[in-house]
PDB file of C-alpha atoms in Angstrom:
ATOM      1  CA  GLY A1153     -32.726 -22.630  95.350  1.00 64.00           C
ATOM      2  CA  ALA A1154     -29.397 -24.160  96.268  1.00 63.00           C
ATOM      3  CA  GLY A1155     -26.872 -25.501  93.363  1.00 56.00           C
ATOM      4  CA  ALA A1156     -23.828 -27.695  93.303  1.00 52.00           C
ATOM      5  CA  GLY A1157     -20.330 -25.978  91.930  1.00 45.00           C
ATOM      6  CA  GLY A1158     -17.297 -27.841  92.550  1.00 45.00           C
ATOM      7  CA  ARG A1159     -19.502 -30.380  92.796  1.00 49.00           C
ATOM      8  CA  ARG A1160     -17.752 -34.652  92.213  1.00 50.00           C
ATOM      9  CA  ILE A1161     -20.385 -36.039  90.537  1.00 50.00           C
ATOM     10  CA  PRO A1162     -19.024 -39.419  90.462  1.00 54.00           C
ATOM     11  CA  GLN A1163     -20.002 -42.533  87.987  1.00 57.00           C
ATOM     12  CA  LEU A1164     -22.502 -44.122  89.664  1.00 63.00           C
ATOM     13  CA  PRO A1165     -24.916 -47.280  86.707  1.00 62.00           C
ATOM     14  CA  GLU A1166     -27.637 -45.838  85.279  1.00 65.00           C
ATOM     15  CA  VAL A1167     -31.465 -46.535  85.937  1.00 68.00           C
ATOM     16  CA  PRO A1168     -33.445 -46.795  83.626  1.00 66.00           C
ATOM     17  CA  VAL A1169     -36.524 -43.277  83.834  1.00 76.00           C
ATOM     18  CA  THR A1170     -38.611 -43.468  85.803  1.00 85.00           C
ATOM     19  CA  ALA A1171     -42.226 -41.517  86.002  1.00 87.00           C
ATOM     20  CA  ASP A1172     -42.750 -42.396  89.238  1.00 94.00           C
ATOM     21  CA  ALA A1173     -41.376 -39.371  92.237  1.00 96.00           C
ATOM     22  CA  ARG A1174     -40.697 -41.934  95.865  1.00 96.00           C
ATOM     23  CA  LEU A1175     -39.010 -44.444  93.543  1.00 95.00           C
ATOM     24  CA  ALA A1176     -36.451 -41.998  91.570  1.00 96.00           C
ATOM     25  CA  LEU A1177     -35.731 -40.501  95.819  1.00 97.00           C
ATOM     26  CA  LYS A1178     -35.075 -43.586  96.681  1.00 97.00           C
ATOM     27  CA  ARG A1179     -32.717 -43.943  93.755  1.00 96.00           C
ATOM     28  CA  MET A1180     -30.933 -40.896  94.895  1.00 97.00           C
ATOM     29  CA  VAL A1181     -31.261 -41.988  98.603  1.00 97.00           C
ATOM     30  CA  ASN A1182     -29.205 -45.270  97.417  1.00 96.00           C
ATOM     31  CA  ALA A1183     -26.385 -43.449  95.046  1.00 96.00           C
ATOM     32  CA  TYR A1184     -25.524 -41.714  98.634  1.00 97.00           C
ATOM     33  CA  LYS A1185     -25.403 -44.963 100.411  1.00 96.00           C
ATOM     34  CA  SER A1186     -23.515 -46.694  97.460  1.00 95.00           C
ATOM     35  CA  LEU A1187     -20.662 -44.150  97.936  1.00 96.00           C
ATOM     36  CA  HIS A1188     -17.193 -45.343  99.584  1.00 96.00           C
ATOM     37  CA  THR A1189     -16.266 -41.549  99.228  1.00 97.00           C
ATOM     38  CA  PHE A1190     -17.641 -38.047  98.420  1.00 97.00           C
ATOM     39  CA  GLN A1191     -17.721 -34.438  97.838  1.00 97.00           C
ATOM     40  CA  SER A1192     -19.117 -31.651  97.436  1.00 95.00           C
ATOM     41  CA  THR A1193     -19.634 -26.936  97.239  1.00 95.00           C
ATOM     42  CA  SER A1194     -22.130 -25.343  96.684  1.00 94.00           C
ATOM     43  CA  LEU A1195     -23.927 -21.871  96.827  1.00 93.00           C
ATOM     44  CA  ALA A1196     -27.396 -20.998  97.599  1.00 93.00           C
ATOM     45  CA  ASP A1197     -28.998 -17.849  98.278  1.00 95.00           C
ATOM     46  CA  LEU A1198     -30.478 -18.894 101.460  1.00 94.00           C
ATOM     47  CA  THR A1199     -33.606 -16.351 103.011  1.00 94.00           C
ATOM     48  CA  PHE A1200     -34.422 -16.747 107.348  1.00 91.00           C
ATOM     49  CA  ASP A1201     -36.229 -15.137 109.664  1.00 89.00           C
ATOM     50  CA  PHE A1202     -35.524 -15.713 113.310  1.00 85.00           C
ATOM     51  CA  GLY A1203     -36.967 -12.115 115.005  1.00 80.00           C
ATOM     52  CA  GLN A1204     -34.857  -9.924 111.424  1.00 83.00           C
ATOM     53  CA  ARG A1205     -34.585 -10.857 107.699  1.00 89.00           C
ATOM     54  CA  ASN A1206     -31.984 -11.886 106.809  1.00 90.00           C
ATOM     55  CA  ASN A1207     -30.624 -12.960 102.487  1.00 94.00           C
ATOM     56  CA  VAL A1208     -27.397 -13.976 102.010  1.00 94.00           C
ATOM     57  CA  ARG A1209     -24.930 -15.568  99.555  1.00 95.00           C
ATOM     58  CA  GLN A1210     -24.349 -19.116 101.692  1.00 95.00           C
ATOM     59  CA  GLU A1211     -21.830 -21.118 100.653  1.00 96.00           C
ATOM     60  CA  SER A1212     -20.994 -24.484 101.448  1.00 96.00           C
ATOM     61  CA  LEU A1213     -18.859 -27.539 102.609  1.00 97.00           C
ATOM     62  CA  ILE A1214     -20.143 -31.423 102.808  1.00 97.00           C
ATOM     63  CA  LYS A1215     -17.878 -34.603 102.415  1.00 97.00           C
ATOM     64  CA  TYR A1216     -17.713 -37.971 104.295  1.00 98.00           C
ATOM     65  CA  SER A1217     -16.797 -41.492 104.152  1.00 97.00           C
ATOM     66  CA  GLN A1218     -17.695 -44.842 104.723  1.00 95.00           C
ATOM     67  CA  ASP A1219     -14.885 -46.311 105.701  1.00 94.00           C
ATOM     68  CA  PRO A1220     -13.152 -45.105 107.834  1.00 96.00           C
ATOM     69  CA  PRO A1221     -16.780 -43.077 108.472  1.00 97.00           C
ATOM     70  CA  ARG A1222     -16.229 -39.718 108.427  1.00 98.00           C
ATOM     71  CA  ALA A1223     -18.527 -36.465 108.395  1.00 98.00           C
ATOM     72  CA  MET A1224     -17.948 -32.910 107.180  1.00 98.00           C
ATOM     73  CA  SER A1225     -20.141 -29.552 107.172  1.00 97.00           C
ATOM     74  CA  ARG A1226     -18.657 -26.714 106.365  1.00 97.00           C
ATOM     75  CA  VAL A1227     -20.761 -23.205 105.380  1.00 95.00           C
ATOM     76  CA  LYS A1228     -20.339 -19.528 106.138  1.00 96.00           C
ATOM     77  CA  ASP A1229     -21.731 -16.373 105.250  1.00 93.00           C
ATOM     78  CA  PRO A1230     -21.770 -12.942 105.646  1.00 92.00           C
ATOM     79  CA  VAL A1231     -24.482 -13.128 108.928  1.00 90.00           C
ATOM     80  CA  GLY A1232     -22.995 -15.965 110.516  1.00 87.00           C
ATOM     81  CA  GLY A1233     -19.709 -16.756 110.082  1.00 93.00           C
ATOM     82  CA  THR A1234     -17.977 -19.879 109.033  1.00 95.00           C
ATOM     83  CA  ASN A1235     -20.544 -23.110 111.299  1.00 95.00           C
ATOM     84  CA  LEU A1236     -17.854 -25.882 110.388  1.00 97.00           C
ATOM     85  CA  PHE A1237     -18.704 -29.708 111.921  1.00 98.00           C
ATOM     86  CA  TYR A1238     -16.120 -32.423 111.904  1.00 98.00           C
ATOM     87  CA  GLY A1239     -16.887 -35.997 112.643  1.00 98.00           C
ATOM     88  CA  SER A1240     -13.681 -38.759 112.541  1.00 97.00           C
ATOM     89  CA  GLY A1241     -13.548 -41.974 115.009  1.00 96.00           C
ATOM     90  CA  ASP A1242     -16.095 -41.486 118.468  1.00 97.00           C
ATOM     91  CA  THR A1243     -15.780 -37.531 118.291  1.00 98.00           C
ATOM     92  CA  VAL A1244     -18.497 -35.126 116.724  1.00 98.00           C
ATOM     93  CA  VAL A1245     -15.991 -31.070 116.575  1.00 98.00           C
ATOM     94  CA  HIS A1246     -19.072 -28.482 116.417  1.00 97.00           C
ATOM     95  CA  TYR A1247     -16.818 -24.737 115.127  1.00 96.00           C
ATOM     96  CA  PHE A1248     -18.462 -21.392 115.592  1.00 94.00           C
ATOM     97  CA  GLY A1249     -16.233 -19.073 113.804  1.00 91.00           C
ATOM     98  CA  ILE A1250     -17.522 -15.911 114.427  1.00 91.00           C
ATOM     99  CA  SER A1251     -17.235 -16.948 118.677  1.00 93.00           C
ATOM    100  CA  ASN A1252     -13.797 -19.074 117.873  1.00 93.00           C
ATOM    101  CA  GLN A1253     -15.400 -21.437 120.112  1.00 96.00           C
ATOM    102  CA  TYR A1254     -15.077 -24.441 120.041  1.00 96.00           C
ATOM    103  CA  VAL A1255     -17.847 -27.860 121.752  1.00 96.00           C
ATOM    104  CA  ARG A1256     -17.092 -31.449 120.898  1.00 97.00           C
ATOM    105  CA  ARG A1257     -19.225 -34.093 121.571  1.00 97.00           C
ATOM    106  CA  SER A1258     -19.110 -38.410 122.197  1.00 97.00           C
ATOM    107  CA  VAL A1259     -20.609 -39.907 119.376  1.00 97.00           C
ATOM    108  CA  GLN A1260     -20.248 -43.792 118.541  1.00 97.00           C
ATOM    109  CA  PRO A1261     -17.822 -44.557 116.010  1.00 97.00           C
ATOM    110  CA  THR A1262     -19.969 -44.354 112.918  1.00 97.00           C
ATOM    111  CA  LEU A1263     -21.484 -42.095 109.651  1.00 97.00           C
ATOM    112  CA  SER A1264     -24.772 -42.419 111.387  1.00 97.00           C
ATOM    113  CA  ALA A1265     -25.034 -41.082 114.597  1.00 97.00           C
ATOM    114  CA  MET A1266     -22.252 -38.923 113.175  1.00 98.00           C
ATOM    115  CA  VAL A1267     -24.304 -37.097 111.283  1.00 97.00           C
ATOM    116  CA  ASP A1268     -27.555 -37.200 113.615  1.00 96.00           C
ATOM    117  CA  ARG A1269     -25.074 -35.340 116.313  1.00 96.00           C
ATOM    118  CA  MET A1270     -24.864 -33.177 113.600  1.00 96.00           C
ATOM    119  CA  HIS A1271     -28.526 -32.329 112.598  1.00 94.00           C
ATOM    120  CA  LYS A1272     -29.558 -32.127 116.760  1.00 92.00           C
ATOM    121  CA  ASP A1273     -27.534 -29.086 116.957  1.00 92.00           C
ATOM    122  CA  SER A1274     -27.786 -27.945 113.649  1.00 91.00           C
ATOM    123  CA  PRO A1275     -30.823 -29.151 111.189  1.00 93.00           C
ATOM    124  CA  GLN A1276     -29.580 -30.215 107.547  1.00 93.00           C
ATOM    125  CA  ILE A1277     -32.444 -30.723 105.475  1.00 96.00           C
ATOM    126  CA  LEU A1278     -32.089 -32.118 102.422  1.00 96.00           C
ATOM    127  CA  SER A1279     -28.473 -32.129 102.924  1.00 96.00           C
ATOM    128  CA  PRO A1280     -26.034 -35.807 100.785  1.00 97.00           C
ATOM    129  CA  LEU A1281     -24.906 -35.975 105.011  1.00 97.00           C
ATOM    130  CA  VAL A1282     -28.728 -37.677 105.742  1.00 96.00           C
ATOM    131  CA  PHE A1283     -29.155 -38.996 102.194  1.00 97.00           C
ATOM    132  CA  ALA A1284     -26.015 -41.116 102.629  1.00 96.00           C
ATOM    133  CA  THR A1285     -27.635 -42.603 106.345  1.00 96.00           C
ATOM    134  CA  SER A1286     -30.999 -42.842 105.378  1.00 95.00           C
ATOM    135  CA  ARG A1287     -33.275 -46.032 104.683  1.00 91.00           C
ATOM    136  CA  ASP A1288     -34.964 -45.031 101.864  1.00 92.00           C
ATOM    137  CA  LEU A1289     -36.517 -42.147 101.320  1.00 94.00           C
ATOM    138  CA  PRO A1290     -35.589 -38.538 102.519  1.00 95.00           C
ATOM    139  CA  PRO A1291     -36.101 -37.694 106.183  1.00 93.00           C
ATOM    140  CA  GLY A1292     -39.477 -35.367 106.417  1.00 95.00           C
ATOM    141  CA  ILE A1293     -40.568 -35.949 103.362  1.00 96.00           C
ATOM    142  CA  SER A1294     -44.602 -36.516 102.979  1.00 93.00           C
ATOM    143  CA  GLU A1295     -45.757 -36.191  99.601  1.00 95.00           C
ATOM    144  CA  ALA A1296     -43.957 -36.706  95.893  1.00 97.00           C
ATOM    145  CA  HIS A1297     -44.885 -35.923  92.355  1.00 97.00           C
ATOM    146  CA  LEU A1298     -42.849 -36.059  88.962  1.00 96.00           C
ATOM    147  CA  GLU A1299     -43.191 -32.164  87.623  1.00 94.00           C
ATOM    148  CA  ARG A1300     -41.710 -32.044  84.794  1.00 87.00           C
ATOM    149  CA  ASP A1301     -37.513 -33.358  83.127  1.00 95.00           C
ATOM    150  CA  ASP A1302     -35.184 -29.476  83.700  1.00 97.00           C
ATOM    151  CA  VAL A1303     -31.719 -29.148  82.896  1.00 97.00           C
ATOM    152  CA  VAL A1304     -29.044 -27.416  85.583  1.00 96.00           C
ATOM    153  CA  ASP A1305     -25.288 -26.949  84.375  1.00 94.00           C
ATOM    154  CA  ALA A1306     -25.263 -29.305  80.656  1.00 95.00           C
ATOM    155  CA  ASN A1307     -27.342 -33.056  82.546  1.00 94.00           C
ATOM    156  CA  VAL A1308     -30.969 -33.472  82.323  1.00 95.00           C
ATOM    157  CA  CYS A1309     -32.942 -33.742  85.715  1.00 97.00           C
ATOM    158  CA  ALA A1310     -36.545 -35.515  87.247  1.00 96.00           C
ATOM    159  CA  VAL A1311     -38.072 -32.293  89.329  1.00 98.00           C
ATOM    160  CA  VAL A1312     -39.652 -33.577  92.624  1.00 98.00           C
ATOM    161  CA  THR A1313     -42.104 -31.575  94.585  1.00 98.00           C
ATOM    162  CA  GLY A1314     -44.076 -32.033  97.975  1.00 98.00           C
ATOM    163  CA  LYS A1315     -44.609 -31.859 100.880  1.00 98.00           C
ATOM    164  CA  PHE A1316     -42.661 -32.188 104.172  1.00 98.00           C
ATOM    165  CA  ASP A1317     -44.171 -34.415 107.187  1.00 97.00           C
ATOM    166  CA  THR A1318     -45.583 -32.134 109.916  1.00 97.00           C
ATOM    167  CA  GLN A1319     -44.414 -33.723 112.218  1.00 96.00           C
ATOM    168  CA  TYR A1320     -40.772 -33.571 111.190  1.00 97.00           C
ATOM    169  CA  MET A1321     -41.245 -29.337 110.271  1.00 97.00           C
ATOM    170  CA  THR A1322     -41.525 -29.521 114.771  1.00 96.00           C
ATOM    171  CA  GLN A1323     -39.189 -31.011 115.294  1.00 95.00           C
ATOM    172  CA  ILE A1324     -37.086 -28.839 113.213  1.00 95.00           C
ATOM    173  CA  SER A1325     -38.565 -26.108 114.835  1.00 93.00           C
ATOM    174  CA  GLU A1326     -37.918 -27.637 118.670  1.00 92.00           C
ATOM    175  CA  ARG A1327     -34.511 -27.944 117.438  1.00 91.00           C
ATOM    176  CA  LEU A1328     -34.058 -24.085 116.246  1.00 89.00           C
ATOM    177  CA  PHE A1329     -36.540 -22.018 118.226  1.00 87.00           C
ATOM    178  CA  GLY A1330     -36.699 -23.833 121.409  1.00 86.00           C
ATOM    179  CA  ALA A1331     -40.752 -24.585 120.267  1.00 86.00           C
ATOM    180  CA  PRO A1332     -42.913 -27.361 118.418  1.00 91.00           C
ATOM    181  CA  LEU A1333     -44.026 -24.704 116.543  1.00 92.00           C
ATOM    182  CA  GLN A1334     -46.992 -25.157 113.336  1.00 94.00           C
ATOM    183  CA  ALA A1335     -45.627 -25.130 109.903  1.00 96.00           C
ATOM    184  CA  LYS A1336     -47.895 -23.186 107.887  1.00 96.00           C
ATOM    185  CA  GLU A1337     -44.621 -23.579 103.986  1.00 97.00           C
ATOM    186  CA  ARG A1338     -43.122 -26.974 104.042  1.00 98.00           C
ATOM    187  CA  THR A1339     -42.028 -26.945 100.792  1.00 98.00           C
ATOM    188  CA  TYR A1340     -38.940 -28.537  98.507  1.00 98.00           C
ATOM    189  CA  ARG A1341     -37.864 -29.057  95.663  1.00 98.00           C
ATOM    190  CA  ILE A1342     -35.362 -31.574  94.743  1.00 98.00           C
ATOM    191  CA  TRP A1343     -33.497 -31.892  90.923  1.00 98.00           C
ATOM    192  CA  ILE A1344     -32.164 -35.553  91.000  1.00 97.00           C
ATOM    193  CA  ASP A1345     -29.712 -36.577  87.822  1.00 96.00           C
ATOM    194  CA  ARG A1346     -30.861 -38.531  85.564  1.00 94.00           C
ATOM    195  CA  LYS A1347     -27.193 -40.246  84.942  1.00 93.00           C
ATOM    196  CA  SER A1348     -26.217 -40.449  88.369  1.00 93.00           C
ATOM    197  CA  SER A1349     -29.225 -39.972  90.573  1.00 95.00           C
ATOM    198  CA  LEU A1350     -27.334 -37.582  92.947  1.00 96.00           C
ATOM    199  CA  MET A1351     -29.267 -34.213  93.647  1.00 97.00           C
ATOM    200  CA  ARG A1352     -27.813 -31.028  91.376  1.00 96.00           C
ATOM    201  CA  LYS A1353     -29.538 -28.363  92.772  1.00 97.00           C
ATOM    202  CA  VAL A1354     -32.331 -28.320  95.755  1.00 97.00           C
ATOM    203  CA  ALA A1355     -34.942 -25.462  96.514  1.00 97.00           C
ATOM    204  CA  VAL A1356     -37.353 -25.758 100.475  1.00 97.00           C
ATOM    205  CA  VAL A1357     -39.106 -23.419 101.936  1.00 97.00           C
ATOM    206  CA  MET A1358     -40.144 -23.481 105.781  1.00 97.00           C
ATOM    207  CA  ARG A1359     -42.365 -20.730 108.109  1.00 96.00           C
ATOM    208  CA  TRP A1360     -43.828 -21.780 111.028  1.00 96.00           C
ATOM    209  CA  ASP A1361     -46.762 -20.050 113.058  1.00 93.00           C
ATOM    210  CA  ARG A1362     -45.541 -17.592 114.866  1.00 86.00           C
ATOM    211  CA  LEU A1363     -48.740 -17.731 117.214  1.00 78.00           C
ATOM    212  CA  THR A1364     -48.465 -21.102 118.219  1.00 80.00           C
ATOM    213  CA  ASP A1365     -46.142 -19.877 121.282  1.00 74.00           C
ATOM    214  CA  LYS A1366     -47.880 -17.747 123.423  1.00 73.00           C
ATOM    215  CA  ARG A1367     -44.549 -17.236 125.327  1.00 72.00           C
ATOM    216  CA  LYS A1368     -41.755 -16.006 122.054  1.00 70.00           C
ATOM    217  CA  ALA A1369     -44.550 -14.087 119.633  1.00 65.00           C
ATOM    218  CA  GLY A1370     -43.399 -11.310 121.000  1.00 67.00           C
ATOM    219  CA  SER A1371     -39.987 -12.628 119.945  1.00 72.00           C
ATOM    220  CA  TYR A1372     -40.987 -12.703 116.134  1.00 70.00           C
ATOM    221  CA  THR A1373     -41.836  -9.443 113.778  1.00 68.00           C
ATOM    222  CA  SER A1374     -42.993 -12.114 111.483  1.00 80.00           C
ATOM    223  CA  ASP A1375     -42.956 -15.680 111.119  1.00 90.00           C
ATOM    224  CA  PRO A1376     -39.715 -17.405 110.998  1.00 92.00           C
ATOM    225  CA  LEU A1377     -38.849 -18.509 108.266  1.00 93.00           C
ATOM    226  CA  ILE A1378     -36.309 -20.706 106.412  1.00 94.00           C
ATOM    227  CA  GLN A1379     -36.268 -20.423 101.787  1.00 96.00           C
ATOM    228  CA  PHE A1380     -33.166 -22.090 100.149  1.00 95.00           C
TER     229      PHE A1380
END
């Protein structure tokens, strides 16, 4: 799972306790949308298999501001090196640390456009960046259940579990592998702070059937997997 490291939890108004999982998710999205600025750091034990299995500790930094619209996402691990996005004005810059290359793309000067561009190049799965630009529920969520309360870093959290939508899984596979693979596992678990409604921790398992794309089946030794 991925948990907050140096997350700055702002003072947000407390809301009544709910037993409705979808309402808890909507409150979380609204909390991120209500923030003028946000910054968080996190650590994740990430397992991914795109033909070869890797287990890495990944460090992440996320920042955004609503006015003026700016967004930044930086992830760093021993396998992929540093992968950085920075959006400001009408430009999103993507930096690849291993090859020391920069790619600049033009976008509309809005936070939503910046995050959409980042998501197309590198899927932002259950990221605060996506929450801040979502309509009501996090994108891709099809099922939601309130599991239990839990404590993360001395903070009481509602634990929401469920599944991603199969169409969303297909979109993610197309962006990662260039093929519409069939989902085999698509679960998530989110720890939502009962006071601030912000995400304290998240766990995801995404697995696809490599055999649904005969052209690339031989390039995988196992089913493609993302787990954190």
